[in-house]
Short mmCIF file of C-alpha atoms in Angstrom, two decimals:
data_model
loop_
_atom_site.label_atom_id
_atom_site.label_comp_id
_atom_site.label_asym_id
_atom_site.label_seq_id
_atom_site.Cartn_x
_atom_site.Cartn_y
_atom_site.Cartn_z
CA UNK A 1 111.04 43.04 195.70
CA UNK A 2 111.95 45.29 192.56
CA UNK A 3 114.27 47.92 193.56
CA UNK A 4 113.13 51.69 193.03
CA UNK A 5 115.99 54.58 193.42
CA UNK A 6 115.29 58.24 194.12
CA UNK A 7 118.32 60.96 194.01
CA UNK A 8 118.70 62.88 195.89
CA UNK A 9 117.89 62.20 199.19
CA UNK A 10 117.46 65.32 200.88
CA UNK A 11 117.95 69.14 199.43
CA UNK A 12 117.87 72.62 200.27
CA UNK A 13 117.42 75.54 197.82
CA UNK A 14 117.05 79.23 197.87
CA UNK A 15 113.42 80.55 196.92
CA UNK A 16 113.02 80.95 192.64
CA UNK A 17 115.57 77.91 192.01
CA UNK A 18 114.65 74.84 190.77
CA UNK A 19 115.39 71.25 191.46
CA UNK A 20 115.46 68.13 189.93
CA UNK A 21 114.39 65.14 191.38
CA UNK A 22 115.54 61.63 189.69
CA UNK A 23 113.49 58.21 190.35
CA UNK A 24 115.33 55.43 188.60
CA UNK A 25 114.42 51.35 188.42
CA UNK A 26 117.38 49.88 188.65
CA UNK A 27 116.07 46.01 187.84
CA UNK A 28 112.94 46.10 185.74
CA UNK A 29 111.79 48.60 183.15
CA UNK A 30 108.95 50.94 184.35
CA UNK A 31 106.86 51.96 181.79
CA UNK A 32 104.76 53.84 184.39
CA UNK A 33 105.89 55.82 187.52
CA UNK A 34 104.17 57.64 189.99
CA UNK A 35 105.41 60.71 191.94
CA UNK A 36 103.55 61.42 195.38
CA UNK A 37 103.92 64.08 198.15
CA UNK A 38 103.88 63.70 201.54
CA UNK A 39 103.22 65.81 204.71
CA UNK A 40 104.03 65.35 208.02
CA UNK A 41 101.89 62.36 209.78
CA UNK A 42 99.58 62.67 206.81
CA UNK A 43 99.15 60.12 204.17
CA UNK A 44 100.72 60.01 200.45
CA UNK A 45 99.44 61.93 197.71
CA UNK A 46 99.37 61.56 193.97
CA UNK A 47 100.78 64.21 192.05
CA UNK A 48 100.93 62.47 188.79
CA UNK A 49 101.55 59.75 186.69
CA UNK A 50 104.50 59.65 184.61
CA UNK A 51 104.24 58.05 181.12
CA UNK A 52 107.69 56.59 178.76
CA UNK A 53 107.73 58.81 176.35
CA UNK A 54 104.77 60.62 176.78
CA UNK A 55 103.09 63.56 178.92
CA UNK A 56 102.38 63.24 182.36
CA UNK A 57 98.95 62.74 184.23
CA UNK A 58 98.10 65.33 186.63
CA UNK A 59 96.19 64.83 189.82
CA UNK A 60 93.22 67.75 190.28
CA UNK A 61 94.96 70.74 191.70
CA UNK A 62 98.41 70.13 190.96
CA UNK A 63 99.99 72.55 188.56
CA UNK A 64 101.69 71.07 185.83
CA UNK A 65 104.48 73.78 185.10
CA UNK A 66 105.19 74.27 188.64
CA UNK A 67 105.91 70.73 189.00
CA UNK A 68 107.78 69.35 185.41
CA UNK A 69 107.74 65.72 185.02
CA UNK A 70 109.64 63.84 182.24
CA UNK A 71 110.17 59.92 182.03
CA UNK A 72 112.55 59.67 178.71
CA UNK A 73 113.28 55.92 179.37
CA UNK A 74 112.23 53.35 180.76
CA UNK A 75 114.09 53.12 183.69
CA UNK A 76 114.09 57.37 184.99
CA UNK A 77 111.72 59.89 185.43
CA UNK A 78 112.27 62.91 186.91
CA UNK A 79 110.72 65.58 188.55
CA UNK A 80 111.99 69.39 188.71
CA UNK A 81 110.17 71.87 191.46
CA UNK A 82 110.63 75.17 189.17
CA UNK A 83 111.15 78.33 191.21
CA UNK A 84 110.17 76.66 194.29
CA UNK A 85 108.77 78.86 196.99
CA UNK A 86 109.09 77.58 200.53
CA UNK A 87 105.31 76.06 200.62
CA UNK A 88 107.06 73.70 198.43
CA UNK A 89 108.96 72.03 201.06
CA UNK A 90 107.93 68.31 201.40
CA UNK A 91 108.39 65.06 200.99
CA UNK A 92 108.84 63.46 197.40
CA UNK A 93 108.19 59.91 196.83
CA UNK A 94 108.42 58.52 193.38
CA UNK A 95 107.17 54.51 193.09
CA UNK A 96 106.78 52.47 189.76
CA UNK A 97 104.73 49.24 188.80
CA UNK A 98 106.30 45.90 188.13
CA UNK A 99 104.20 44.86 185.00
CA UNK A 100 100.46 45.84 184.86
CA UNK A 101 97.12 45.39 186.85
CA UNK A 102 97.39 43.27 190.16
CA UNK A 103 101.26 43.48 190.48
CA UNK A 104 103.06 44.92 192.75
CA UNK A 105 104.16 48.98 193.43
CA UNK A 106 107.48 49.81 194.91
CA UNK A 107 108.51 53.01 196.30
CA UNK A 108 112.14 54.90 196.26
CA UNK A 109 113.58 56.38 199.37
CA UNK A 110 111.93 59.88 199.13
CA UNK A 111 113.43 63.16 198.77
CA UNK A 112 113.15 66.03 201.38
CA UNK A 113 113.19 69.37 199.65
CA UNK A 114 113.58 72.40 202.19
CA UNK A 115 113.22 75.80 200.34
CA UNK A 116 114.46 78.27 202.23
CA UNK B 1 90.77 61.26 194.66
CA UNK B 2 93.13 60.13 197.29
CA UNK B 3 92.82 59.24 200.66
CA UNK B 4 95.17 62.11 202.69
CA UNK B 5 94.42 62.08 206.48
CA UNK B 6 94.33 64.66 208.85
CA UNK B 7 96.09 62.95 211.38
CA UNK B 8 97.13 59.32 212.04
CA UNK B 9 95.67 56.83 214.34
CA UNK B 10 98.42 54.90 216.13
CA UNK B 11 98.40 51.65 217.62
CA UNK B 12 99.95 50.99 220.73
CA UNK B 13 101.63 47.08 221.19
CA UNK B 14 103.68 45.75 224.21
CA UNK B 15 106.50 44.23 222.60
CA UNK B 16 105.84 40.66 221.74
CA UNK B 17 102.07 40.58 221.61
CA UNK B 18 100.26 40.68 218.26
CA UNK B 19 99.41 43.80 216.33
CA UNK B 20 96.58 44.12 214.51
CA UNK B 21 96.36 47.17 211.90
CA UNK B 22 92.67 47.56 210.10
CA UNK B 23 91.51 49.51 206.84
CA UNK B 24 88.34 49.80 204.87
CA UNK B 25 88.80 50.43 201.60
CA UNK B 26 86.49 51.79 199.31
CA UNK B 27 85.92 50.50 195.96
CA UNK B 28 84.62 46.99 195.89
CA UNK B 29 85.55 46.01 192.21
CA UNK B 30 89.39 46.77 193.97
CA UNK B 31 91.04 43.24 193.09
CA UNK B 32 94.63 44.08 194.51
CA UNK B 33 95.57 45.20 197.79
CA UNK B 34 99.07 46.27 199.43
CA UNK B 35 100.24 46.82 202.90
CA UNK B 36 103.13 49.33 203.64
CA UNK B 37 105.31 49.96 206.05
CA UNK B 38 107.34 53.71 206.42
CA UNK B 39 109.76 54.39 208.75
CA UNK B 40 110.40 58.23 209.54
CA UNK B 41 111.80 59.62 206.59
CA UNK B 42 111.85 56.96 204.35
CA UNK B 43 109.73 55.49 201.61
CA UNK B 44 106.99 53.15 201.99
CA UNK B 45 108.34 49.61 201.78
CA UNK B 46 106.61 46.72 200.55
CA UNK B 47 104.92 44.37 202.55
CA UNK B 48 102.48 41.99 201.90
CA UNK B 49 100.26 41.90 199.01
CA UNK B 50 96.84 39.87 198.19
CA UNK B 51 94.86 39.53 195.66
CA UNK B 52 90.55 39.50 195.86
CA UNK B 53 90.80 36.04 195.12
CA UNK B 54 92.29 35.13 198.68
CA UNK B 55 90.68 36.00 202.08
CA UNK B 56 94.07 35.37 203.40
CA UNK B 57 98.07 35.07 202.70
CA UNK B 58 100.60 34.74 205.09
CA UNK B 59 103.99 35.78 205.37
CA UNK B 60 107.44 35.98 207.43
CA UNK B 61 105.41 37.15 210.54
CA UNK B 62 102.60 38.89 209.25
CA UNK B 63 99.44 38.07 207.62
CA UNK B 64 96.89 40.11 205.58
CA UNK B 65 93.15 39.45 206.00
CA UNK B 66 90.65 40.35 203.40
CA UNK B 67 87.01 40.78 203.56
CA UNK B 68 85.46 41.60 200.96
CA UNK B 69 82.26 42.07 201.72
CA UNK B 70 82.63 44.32 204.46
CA UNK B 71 85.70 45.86 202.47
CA UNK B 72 88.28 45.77 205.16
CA UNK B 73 91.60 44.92 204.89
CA UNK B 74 93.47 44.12 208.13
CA UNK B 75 97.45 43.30 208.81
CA UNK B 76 98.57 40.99 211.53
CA UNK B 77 102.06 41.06 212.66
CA UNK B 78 102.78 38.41 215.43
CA UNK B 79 105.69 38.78 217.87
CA UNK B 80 105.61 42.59 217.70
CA UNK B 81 109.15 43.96 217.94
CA UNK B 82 110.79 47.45 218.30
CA UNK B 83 111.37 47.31 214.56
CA UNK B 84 108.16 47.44 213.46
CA UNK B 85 107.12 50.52 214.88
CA UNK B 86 106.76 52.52 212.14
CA UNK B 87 103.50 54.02 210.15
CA UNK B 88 101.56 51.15 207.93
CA UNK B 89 99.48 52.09 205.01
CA UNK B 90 97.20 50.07 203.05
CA UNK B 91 96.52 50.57 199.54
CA UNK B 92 94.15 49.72 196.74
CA UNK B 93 94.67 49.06 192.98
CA UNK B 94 92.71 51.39 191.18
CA UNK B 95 91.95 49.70 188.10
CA UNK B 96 95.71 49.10 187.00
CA UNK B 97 95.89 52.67 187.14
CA UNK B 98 97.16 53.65 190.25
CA UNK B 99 96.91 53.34 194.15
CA UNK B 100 94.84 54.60 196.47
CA UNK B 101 96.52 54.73 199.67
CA UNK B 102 94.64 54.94 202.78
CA UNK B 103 95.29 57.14 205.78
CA UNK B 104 97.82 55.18 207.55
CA UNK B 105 98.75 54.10 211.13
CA UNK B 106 101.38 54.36 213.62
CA UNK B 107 102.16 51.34 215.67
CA UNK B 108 103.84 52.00 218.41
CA UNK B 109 105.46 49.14 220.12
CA UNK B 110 105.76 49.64 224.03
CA UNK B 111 109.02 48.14 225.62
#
């Protein structure tokens, strides 16, 4: 399967900092990636849609400064928690498409944010 | 919107019996379906994939089942080991947009 990388792994911050999140394709361009969050025993959730050089898709109910998204090529996106509060502590999943309709989506590794 | 569950129904397997994970999805036009499988604190990883054209596909131990007119999905995993316990998610195309993941299930697999 196409391989999806997601940096860092794991990360704590202090309340009001931000972090940045990287989701990288490492062999196939992505035009589209997807960024999800995940609570404990519960299923995945769409945040948004990232778009190659253009805006983001938000899902209903997710704030679109709180949570930046920007996918300048077409092999990283990225996604920076601004002045994350501890409520923001999760898991963050980024996944991108291999081509278009009826092919496959792979995820990266995740990234547990703790915000102390 | 998506599918987030409340909690997640697990499966319990004595090792080296069958498992036998179900889903209903719920958009019939769906033509694409995926099954997952997430360890603790890891990303989904790729299964087993089928398309609406196929009521079946088979793989290295496992085997997807599709009815569509019902609009379940299930995943078969023969042999059950200790390895596959882990949480297994189906998921939906949603019109080459996105996927819409359903609310999961933990097979446990009983030594």
């Amino acid at each position: 399967g196409a391989v999806v990388s997601q940096h860092p792994s794991w990360v704590i911050c202090k309340s009001g900092t931000s972090v940045k999140i990287e989701c990288r394709s490492l062999d196939f361009q992505a035009t589209t990636m997807f960024w999800y969050r995940q609570f404990p025993k519960q299923s995945l959730m769409l945040m948004a849609t990232s778009n190659e050089g253009s805006k983001a898709t938000y899902e209903q109910g997710v704030e679109k400064d709180k949570f930046l998204i920007n996918h300048a090529s077409l092999t990283l996106s990225t996604l920076t928690v601004t002045s994350a509060h501890p409520e923001d502590s999760s898991f963050y999943i980024c996944s991108a498409r291999v081509g278009g309709r009826n092919r496959g989506l792979f995820f990266g590794e995740g990234s547990r944010l703790t915000v102390l | 919107g998506e599918s987030v569950g409340l909690h997640l129904p697990t499966l319990s397997v004595q090792e080296g019996d069958n498992s036998i994970i179900n889903c209903a999805y719920s958009n019939s036009a769906s033509d694409y379906f995926i099954w997952y499988k997430q360890e603790s604190g890891k990303g989904p990883q790729f299964i087993i994939d089928i398309r609406s054209n196929m009521d079946k596909r088979q793989g290295q131990r496992v085997t997807v089942l599709l009815n569509k007119t019902v609009k379940h999905l299930s995943l078969q995993i023969a042999a059950t080991q200790p390895g596959d316990s882990a949480v297994y998610f189906c998921a939906e195309d949603n019109y080459g947009q996105n996927f819409v993941f359903g609310p999961g299930t933990r097979l446990s697999v009983l030594p």
